[in-house]
Amino acid sequence: MAGLTAAREIKKKEKEVTAQQYAFLSGRLVKLEDAKISVMTHAFNYGTGVFEGLRGYYNPEREQLYVFRPRDHFQRMEQNCKILKIKLPASVDGLCAMTIELLRANRCREDIYIRPIAFKSARRIGVRIDSEDDFTLFAVPLHQYLAKDRPISACISSWRRVEDNAIPPRAKICGAYVNSALASAEARDNGFDEAIILNDDGHVSEAAAMNIFLVKRGCLITPPVTDNILEGITRATIIELAAFELGLETEERPIDRTELYSADEIFLCGTGVEIASVGSVDRRPIGDGQTGELTRRIRKLYDDAVRGRLEKYMGWLMPVY
Ligand code: PMP
C-alpha cells in the first residue's frame, strides 16, 4: 500500500512538472503536454529521426545554467541529418538560441537533459523517405543517470552492434536505438548494470549509449571512430582533457574482447552518464574491482569542466541567463 501511495505521489509530481514545462514543436513553443505528433508520423512508424542529448549544469553560486558544448552537439546533428536527408529548421547558432529560449521559458534552475529530435514527418504508409521534416526540442531534469558511488558491472552483449552499412551508429538515428535497447535490457535481465557491444568482427564498439575507454599500463585506449561507435562529445572531451591536463595521448585502435578482462581500469562515458567506472566485465573484476586512479582523475577534470570550474574550458559552456 505504502509503495502504491509513493508511486501515485511520483506520478502526480511528474504531471505537475510536465504541466509547467514547454517544448518546441514545428517551430512553436508549446506546453510540453500539448507537444504531440500523429500516430501516422513516418518517424514513429519507421524510426526515421535523428536525435541529440545535451546537458545543462546549474551553478547555484553564479545562479547560472551552463549548457555543455551545444555547438558541437548541433554540428553533429547537422552532419547526421544529411545522412537521413532531414532539413533542420535553423543553423547551429539558431538551434543554440532556441535552446536558450526553451530553458528560459521553463525557468530551469537545476541540472537538466536537453533532447532535440529532427524527424521525417510525412503521414503515410511506406518506408520511402521524402522531404517532409519536423523538429522538436524538450528538456527534463536529470541529475545522476547511473550510480556514481560504486563501479558498475558490465557484460558482453549477445547482441552485435548495428553496422555503418546497415543503420549507421554515428548518425544517432532513432531506429538504431532498438539495438541499444535490446543489449541494455538483456544486461539488466541477467543482473548486470550495462552491456558492452561487439561489432560483427568481434571488436569492442561501445556500450548501449556510452563510449568506452580502457586503461592499460598507464595508456588510455578507445575504439576508433570507424568501429561503429557514436563519435561521442564526452569521448572527444576526455581525449582533450587527458592530452592537455594529464599529458596523456589516447590510443584509438580496435580492441579485442579479452583486452577488457585484463584491463587495469575501464570507464564508460556519455553526456547522460558522464563518466562511469566499470568494476567488472562478465563477472571478472577489472583491476581490484574499485574505481581506478586515472578514472578518478579524469572524472574530476570532466566534472570541473562541465560545471565551469576550469577557466580554460569556459568556451565549452553556453550560459542560459
Ligand atoms: N554512444 C552512444 C550509442 C550514445 O547514444 C551516446 C550518447 N549520446 C554516446 C555514445 C555518448 O555520446 P556523447 O558523449 O556525445 O553523449
Tab-separated table of C-alpha atoms and ligand atoms in Angstrom:
chain	number	residue	atom	x	y	z
A	1	MET	CA	0.000	0.000	0.000
A	2	ALA	CA	2.785	2.381	1.008
A	3	GLY	CA	4.505	1.587	-2.310
A	4	LEU	CA	1.333	2.367	-4.239
A	5	THR	CA	0.888	5.708	-2.466
A	6	ALA	CA	4.531	6.632	-3.183
A	7	ALA	CA	4.133	5.683	-6.856
A	8	ARG	CA	0.970	7.822	-7.091
A	9	GLU	CA	2.822	10.747	-5.479
A	10	ILE	CA	5.681	10.450	-8.014
A	11	LYS	CA	3.179	10.340	-10.906
A	12	LYS	CA	1.379	13.406	-9.526
A	13	LYS	CA	4.689	15.272	-9.226
A	14	GLU	CA	5.719	14.294	-12.762
A	15	LYS	CA	2.349	15.580	-14.009
A	16	GLU	CA	2.795	18.883	-12.193
A	17	VAL	CA	6.316	19.322	-13.612
A	18	THR	CA	5.148	18.449	-17.140
A	19	ALA	CA	2.193	20.840	-16.921
A	20	GLN	CA	4.508	23.807	-16.297
A	21	GLN	CA	7.019	22.945	-18.975
A	22	TYR	CA	7.322	23.950	-22.609
A	23	ALA	CA	8.730	22.268	-25.707
A	24	PHE	CA	9.435	23.388	-29.253
A	25	LEU	CA	7.416	21.536	-31.878
A	26	SER	CA	7.034	22.554	-35.529
A	27	GLY	CA	8.703	25.909	-34.851
A	28	ARG	CA	6.468	26.910	-31.943
A	29	LEU	CA	6.908	26.915	-28.210
A	30	VAL	CA	4.001	24.845	-26.832
A	31	LYS	CA	3.110	23.296	-23.479
A	32	LEU	CA	5.037	20.017	-23.144
A	33	GLU	CA	1.770	18.127	-22.618
A	34	ASP	CA	0.492	19.535	-25.946
A	35	ALA	CA	3.645	18.641	-27.909
A	36	LYS	CA	2.109	15.703	-29.758
A	37	ILE	CA	2.548	14.039	-33.136
A	38	SER	CA	0.240	11.824	-35.206
A	39	VAL	CA	0.466	8.022	-34.942
A	40	MET	CA	0.911	8.109	-38.731
A	41	THR	CA	4.183	10.079	-38.497
A	42	HIS	CA	6.905	8.435	-40.600
A	43	ALA	CA	9.490	8.586	-37.780
A	44	PHE	CA	7.100	6.930	-35.326
A	45	ASN	CA	6.420	4.106	-37.775
A	46	TYR	CA	9.961	3.587	-39.097
A	47	GLY	CA	12.430	5.206	-36.678
A	48	THR	CA	13.461	7.857	-39.229
A	49	GLY	CA	14.655	10.556	-36.862
A	50	VAL	CA	17.999	11.924	-35.730
A	51	PHE	CA	18.347	12.995	-32.132
A	52	GLU	CA	20.805	14.546	-29.726
A	53	GLY	CA	21.264	14.625	-25.984
A	54	LEU	CA	22.769	17.671	-24.290
A	55	ARG	CA	23.201	18.510	-20.650
A	56	GLY	CA	22.771	21.727	-18.752
A	57	TYR	CA	24.512	22.195	-15.387
A	58	TYR	CA	23.189	24.624	-12.836
A	59	ASN	CA	25.745	26.618	-10.881
A	60	PRO	CA	23.943	27.949	-7.752
A	61	GLU	CA	26.760	30.347	-6.719
A	62	ARG	CA	26.612	32.143	-10.074
A	63	GLU	CA	22.858	31.487	-10.451
A	64	GLN	CA	23.720	30.359	-13.941
A	65	LEU	CA	22.757	27.374	-16.070
A	66	TYR	CA	25.514	26.244	-18.446
A	67	VAL	CA	24.785	24.065	-21.482
A	68	PHE	CA	27.794	21.900	-22.285
A	69	ARG	CA	29.224	22.093	-25.840
A	70	PRO	CA	25.910	22.901	-27.562
A	71	ARG	CA	27.601	23.931	-30.815
A	72	ASP	CA	29.335	20.558	-31.035
A	73	HIS	CA	26.063	18.718	-30.425
A	74	PHE	CA	24.183	20.733	-33.033
A	75	GLN	CA	27.049	20.462	-35.519
A	76	ARG	CA	26.944	16.685	-35.078
A	77	MET	CA	23.180	16.776	-35.556
A	78	GLU	CA	23.566	18.832	-38.735
A	79	GLN	CA	26.019	16.267	-40.143
A	80	ASN	CA	23.814	13.348	-39.110
A	81	CYS	CA	20.713	14.888	-40.655
A	82	LYS	CA	22.491	14.820	-44.022
A	83	ILE	CA	22.593	11.026	-43.793
A	84	LEU	CA	18.779	10.830	-43.467
A	85	LYS	CA	18.242	13.866	-45.702
A	86	ILE	CA	16.496	15.822	-42.982
A	87	LYS	CA	16.447	19.619	-43.124
A	88	LEU	CA	16.892	21.301	-39.753
A	89	PRO	CA	14.742	24.386	-39.013
A	90	ALA	CA	17.745	26.547	-38.088
A	91	SER	CA	21.520	26.883	-38.248
A	92	VAL	CA	23.761	25.720	-35.387
A	93	ASP	CA	23.568	29.238	-33.887
A	94	GLY	CA	19.793	29.274	-34.366
A	95	LEU	CA	19.443	25.930	-32.567
A	96	CYS	CA	21.558	27.244	-29.684
A	97	ALA	CA	19.252	30.284	-29.476
A	98	MET	CA	16.163	28.012	-29.446
A	99	THR	CA	17.721	26.035	-26.593
A	100	ILE	CA	18.234	29.200	-24.570
A	101	GLU	CA	14.660	30.316	-25.282
A	102	LEU	CA	13.282	26.938	-24.164
A	103	LEU	CA	15.306	26.787	-20.950
A	104	ARG	CA	14.357	30.342	-20.042
A	105	ALA	CA	10.678	29.576	-20.713
A	106	ASN	CA	10.956	26.538	-18.445
A	107	ARG	CA	12.759	28.618	-15.787
A	108	CYS	CA	15.304	25.783	-15.453
A	109	ARG	CA	17.397	26.131	-12.323
A	110	GLU	CA	18.753	22.613	-11.881
A	111	ASP	CA	20.782	20.074	-13.845
A	112	ILE	CA	18.878	19.131	-16.965
A	113	TYR	CA	18.933	16.976	-20.064
A	114	ILE	CA	18.002	18.506	-23.417
A	115	ARG	CA	16.618	16.387	-26.233
A	116	PRO	CA	16.335	17.716	-29.817
A	117	ILE	CA	14.834	15.358	-32.411
A	118	ALA	CA	14.704	16.063	-36.158
A	119	PHE	CA	12.405	13.632	-37.883
A	120	LYS	CA	10.600	12.563	-41.037
A	121	SER	CA	7.075	13.813	-40.518
A	122	ALA	CA	5.057	12.642	-43.566
A	123	ARG	CA	1.817	10.957	-42.504
A	124	ARG	CA	1.696	7.989	-44.775
A	125	ILE	CA	2.455	4.286	-45.068
A	126	GLY	CA	5.608	3.327	-46.957
A	127	VAL	CA	9.281	3.472	-45.995
A	128	ARG	CA	10.362	5.794	-48.822
A	129	ILE	CA	11.999	8.904	-47.398
A	130	ASP	CA	10.506	12.125	-48.677
A	131	SER	CA	11.122	15.749	-47.873
A	132	GLU	CA	8.656	16.444	-45.060
A	133	ASP	CA	10.645	17.109	-41.910
A	134	ASP	CA	9.826	18.350	-38.431
A	135	PHE	CA	11.765	19.198	-35.296
A	136	THR	CA	11.160	19.113	-31.570
A	137	LEU	CA	13.198	20.204	-28.582
A	138	PHE	CA	12.395	19.491	-24.953
A	139	ALA	CA	14.212	19.371	-21.623
A	140	VAL	CA	13.802	17.266	-18.495
A	141	PRO	CA	15.528	17.463	-15.115
A	142	LEU	CA	18.363	14.945	-14.908
A	143	HIS	CA	20.689	14.543	-12.026
A	144	GLN	CA	22.571	11.256	-11.733
A	145	TYR	CA	21.991	8.729	-14.517
A	146	LEU	CA	23.936	5.765	-13.124
A	147	ALA	CA	25.219	5.085	-9.610
A	148	LYS	CA	28.485	7.004	-9.234
A	149	ASP	CA	29.304	5.849	-5.745
A	150	ARG	CA	30.147	2.312	-6.864
A	151	PRO	CA	31.709	0.884	-10.017
A	152	ILE	CA	29.153	-0.716	-12.314
A	153	SER	CA	29.028	-4.319	-13.545
A	154	ALA	CA	29.087	-4.887	-17.291
A	155	CYS	CA	28.696	-7.879	-19.572
A	156	ILE	CA	29.463	-8.557	-23.208
A	157	SER	CA	26.136	-8.468	-25.002
A	158	SER	CA	24.966	-11.400	-27.092
A	159	TRP	CA	23.629	-8.732	-29.490
A	160	ARG	CA	26.032	-7.332	-32.097
A	161	ARG	CA	26.373	-3.625	-32.922
A	162	VAL	CA	24.498	-2.235	-35.911
A	163	GLU	CA	26.879	-1.578	-38.741
A	164	ASP	CA	27.663	1.532	-40.801
A	165	ASN	CA	26.223	-0.075	-43.937
A	166	ALA	CA	23.035	-1.171	-42.136
A	167	ILE	CA	21.996	1.610	-39.722
A	168	PRO	CA	24.991	3.913	-39.189
A	169	PRO	CA	25.583	4.234	-35.413
A	170	ARG	CA	27.480	7.506	-35.909
A	171	ALA	CA	24.261	9.115	-37.144
A	172	LYS	CA	22.351	8.823	-33.845
A	173	ILE	CA	19.287	7.594	-35.723
A	174	CYS	CA	16.226	6.910	-33.551
A	175	GLY	CA	15.602	3.424	-35.013
A	176	ALA	CA	19.186	2.333	-34.318
A	177	TYR	CA	18.484	2.526	-30.599
A	178	VAL	CA	16.495	-0.718	-30.793
A	179	ASN	CA	19.974	-2.278	-30.912
A	180	SER	CA	20.963	-0.416	-27.726
A	181	ALA	CA	17.650	-1.212	-26.016
A	182	LEU	CA	17.952	-4.953	-26.707
A	183	ALA	CA	21.509	-5.031	-25.371
A	184	SER	CA	20.701	-2.924	-22.332
A	185	ALA	CA	17.566	-4.932	-21.437
A	186	GLU	CA	19.399	-8.233	-21.778
A	187	ALA	CA	22.196	-6.980	-19.486
A	188	ARG	CA	19.732	-5.858	-16.817
A	189	ASP	CA	17.656	-9.073	-17.078
A	190	ASN	CA	20.870	-11.004	-16.422
A	191	GLY	CA	21.761	-8.921	-13.357
A	192	PHE	CA	24.337	-6.532	-14.883
A	193	ASP	CA	24.202	-2.734	-14.925
A	194	GLU	CA	25.335	-2.249	-18.521
A	195	ALA	CA	26.100	-4.004	-21.795
A	196	ILE	CA	29.268	-3.695	-23.861
A	197	ILE	CA	28.506	-4.418	-27.504
A	198	LEU	CA	30.867	-6.021	-30.011
A	199	ASN	CA	30.969	-5.325	-33.726
A	200	ASP	CA	30.222	-8.064	-36.223
A	201	ASP	CA	34.004	-8.581	-36.496
A	202	GLY	CA	34.200	-9.236	-32.739
A	203	HIS	CA	35.900	-5.990	-31.718
A	204	VAL	CA	34.579	-3.788	-28.927
A	205	SER	CA	32.393	-0.915	-30.159
A	206	GLU	CA	30.736	0.807	-27.192
A	207	ALA	CA	28.070	0.420	-24.514
A	208	ALA	CA	24.338	0.854	-25.199
A	209	ALA	CA	24.524	4.653	-25.019
A	210	MET	CA	28.110	5.355	-23.984
A	211	ASN	CA	31.630	5.211	-25.366
A	212	ILE	CA	34.255	3.078	-23.686
A	213	PHE	CA	37.837	3.699	-22.554
A	214	LEU	CA	40.395	1.217	-21.197
A	215	VAL	CA	43.456	1.948	-19.130
A	216	LYS	CA	46.329	-0.460	-19.656
A	217	ARG	CA	49.806	0.085	-18.197
A	218	GLY	CA	49.097	3.807	-17.959
A	219	CYS	CA	47.820	4.066	-21.575
A	220	LEU	CA	44.361	5.322	-22.432
A	221	ILE	CA	42.753	3.278	-25.236
A	222	THR	CA	39.417	3.691	-27.022
A	223	PRO	CA	37.923	2.187	-30.212
A	224	PRO	CA	38.415	4.244	-33.403
A	225	VAL	CA	35.521	6.155	-34.976
A	226	THR	CA	35.403	3.548	-37.775
A	227	ASP	CA	34.392	0.787	-35.335
A	228	ASN	CA	30.651	1.519	-35.394
A	229	ILE	CA	30.572	3.935	-32.497
A	230	LEU	CA	28.855	7.230	-31.968
A	231	GLU	CA	31.570	9.884	-32.165
A	232	GLY	CA	30.859	10.984	-28.624
A	233	ILE	CA	31.340	14.543	-27.454
A	234	THR	CA	32.248	13.285	-23.985
A	235	ARG	CA	34.780	10.962	-25.671
A	236	ALA	CA	36.309	13.952	-27.513
A	237	THR	CA	36.286	15.986	-24.284
A	238	ILE	CA	38.135	13.232	-22.401
A	239	ILE	CA	40.718	12.829	-25.170
A	240	GLU	CA	41.371	16.584	-25.000
A	241	LEU	CA	41.458	16.812	-21.185
A	242	ALA	CA	43.764	13.772	-20.947
A	243	ALA	CA	46.146	15.283	-23.512
A	244	PHE	CA	46.257	18.840	-22.156
A	245	GLU	CA	45.778	18.297	-18.428
A	246	LEU	CA	47.445	14.900	-17.879
A	247	GLY	CA	49.884	14.792	-20.822
A	248	LEU	CA	48.318	11.500	-21.884
A	249	GLU	CA	47.695	10.700	-25.558
A	250	THR	CA	44.741	8.388	-26.222
A	251	GLU	CA	45.379	5.392	-28.466
A	252	GLU	CA	42.433	4.976	-30.877
A	253	ARG	CA	42.561	1.396	-32.143
A	254	PRO	CA	40.421	-1.774	-32.385
A	255	ILE	CA	40.020	-3.505	-29.029
A	256	ASP	CA	39.646	-7.269	-28.531
A	257	ARG	CA	37.067	-8.629	-26.096
A	258	THR	CA	39.714	-10.243	-23.853
A	259	GLU	CA	41.630	-6.962	-23.578
A	260	LEU	CA	38.695	-5.849	-21.451
A	261	TYR	CA	39.166	-8.723	-18.997
A	262	SER	CA	42.839	-7.837	-18.470
A	263	ALA	CA	42.465	-4.026	-18.393
A	264	ASP	CA	43.686	-2.109	-15.325
A	265	GLU	CA	40.711	0.273	-15.498
A	266	ILE	CA	37.645	0.669	-17.705
A	267	PHE	CA	35.183	3.518	-17.823
A	268	LEU	CA	32.120	4.368	-19.902
A	269	CYS	CA	31.293	7.928	-20.879
A	270	GLY	CA	28.492	9.947	-22.378
A	271	THR	CA	26.502	13.121	-21.851
A	272	GLY	CA	23.906	11.387	-19.676
A	273	VAL	CA	26.109	9.058	-17.644
A	274	GLU	CA	29.140	11.407	-17.640
A	275	ILE	CA	31.889	9.007	-16.512
A	276	ALA	CA	31.024	5.621	-15.027
A	277	SER	CA	33.734	3.362	-13.736
A	278	VAL	CA	33.377	-0.338	-14.625
A	279	GLY	CA	34.186	-2.700	-11.745
A	280	SER	CA	33.720	-5.974	-13.592
A	281	VAL	CA	33.111	-7.384	-17.056
A	282	ASP	CA	31.418	-10.785	-17.355
A	283	ARG	CA	31.967	-11.225	-13.588
A	284	ARG	CA	35.746	-10.758	-13.937
A	285	PRO	CA	36.988	-7.892	-11.729
A	286	ILE	CA	38.721	-5.030	-13.517
A	287	GLY	CA	41.886	-4.170	-11.587
A	288	ASP	CA	40.903	-4.576	-7.946
A	289	GLY	CA	37.238	-4.026	-8.809
A	290	GLN	CA	37.301	-0.448	-7.481
A	291	THR	CA	37.369	2.862	-9.362
A	292	GLY	CA	40.913	3.309	-10.720
A	293	GLU	CA	43.150	6.320	-10.132
A	294	LEU	CA	43.127	7.564	-13.719
A	295	THR	CA	39.339	7.173	-13.975
A	296	ARG	CA	39.021	9.211	-10.789
A	297	ARG	CA	41.296	11.993	-12.110
A	298	ILE	CA	39.528	12.159	-15.468
A	299	ARG	CA	36.113	12.218	-13.787
A	300	LYS	CA	37.215	15.128	-11.587
A	301	LEU	CA	38.562	17.077	-14.591
A	302	TYR	CA	35.352	16.435	-16.532
A	303	ASP	CA	33.175	17.463	-13.607
A	304	ASP	CA	35.184	20.667	-13.122
A	305	ALA	CA	34.997	21.479	-16.850
A	306	VAL	CA	31.227	20.967	-17.240
A	307	ARG	CA	30.433	22.907	-14.073
A	308	GLY	CA	32.502	25.936	-15.084
A	309	ARG	CA	35.285	25.416	-12.537
A	310	LEU	CA	38.068	25.394	-15.176
A	311	GLU	CA	38.558	28.861	-16.616
A	312	LYS	CA	40.442	27.423	-19.590
A	313	TYR	CA	37.409	25.445	-20.756
A	314	MET	CA	34.684	28.063	-20.217
A	315	GLY	CA	34.420	28.266	-24.008
A	316	TRP	CA	32.654	24.877	-23.917
A	317	LEU	CA	29.813	26.358	-21.855
A	318	MET	CA	26.824	28.334	-23.067
A	319	PRO	CA	25.239	30.431	-20.293
A	320	VAL	CA	21.442	30.495	-20.388
A	321	TYR	CA	20.782	33.518	-18.168
B	1	PMP	N1	27.348	6.055	-27.805
B	1	PMP	C1	26.018	6.036	-27.950
B	1	PMP	C2	25.402	4.898	-28.697
B	1	PMP	C3	25.232	7.054	-27.412
B	1	PMP	O1	23.906	7.043	-27.554
B	1	PMP	C4	25.853	8.094	-26.687
B	1	PMP	C5	25.017	9.171	-26.036
B	1	PMP	N2	24.782	10.244	-26.882
B	1	PMP	C6	27.249	8.081	-26.583
B	1	PMP	C7	27.965	7.056	-27.148
B	1	PMP	C8	27.988	9.213	-25.914
B	1	PMP	O2	27.945	10.335	-26.732
B	1	PMP	P1	28.028	11.806	-26.132
B	1	PMP	O3	29.264	11.837	-25.317
B	1	PMP	O4	28.101	12.689	-27.308
B	1	PMP	O5	26.821	11.998	-25.316
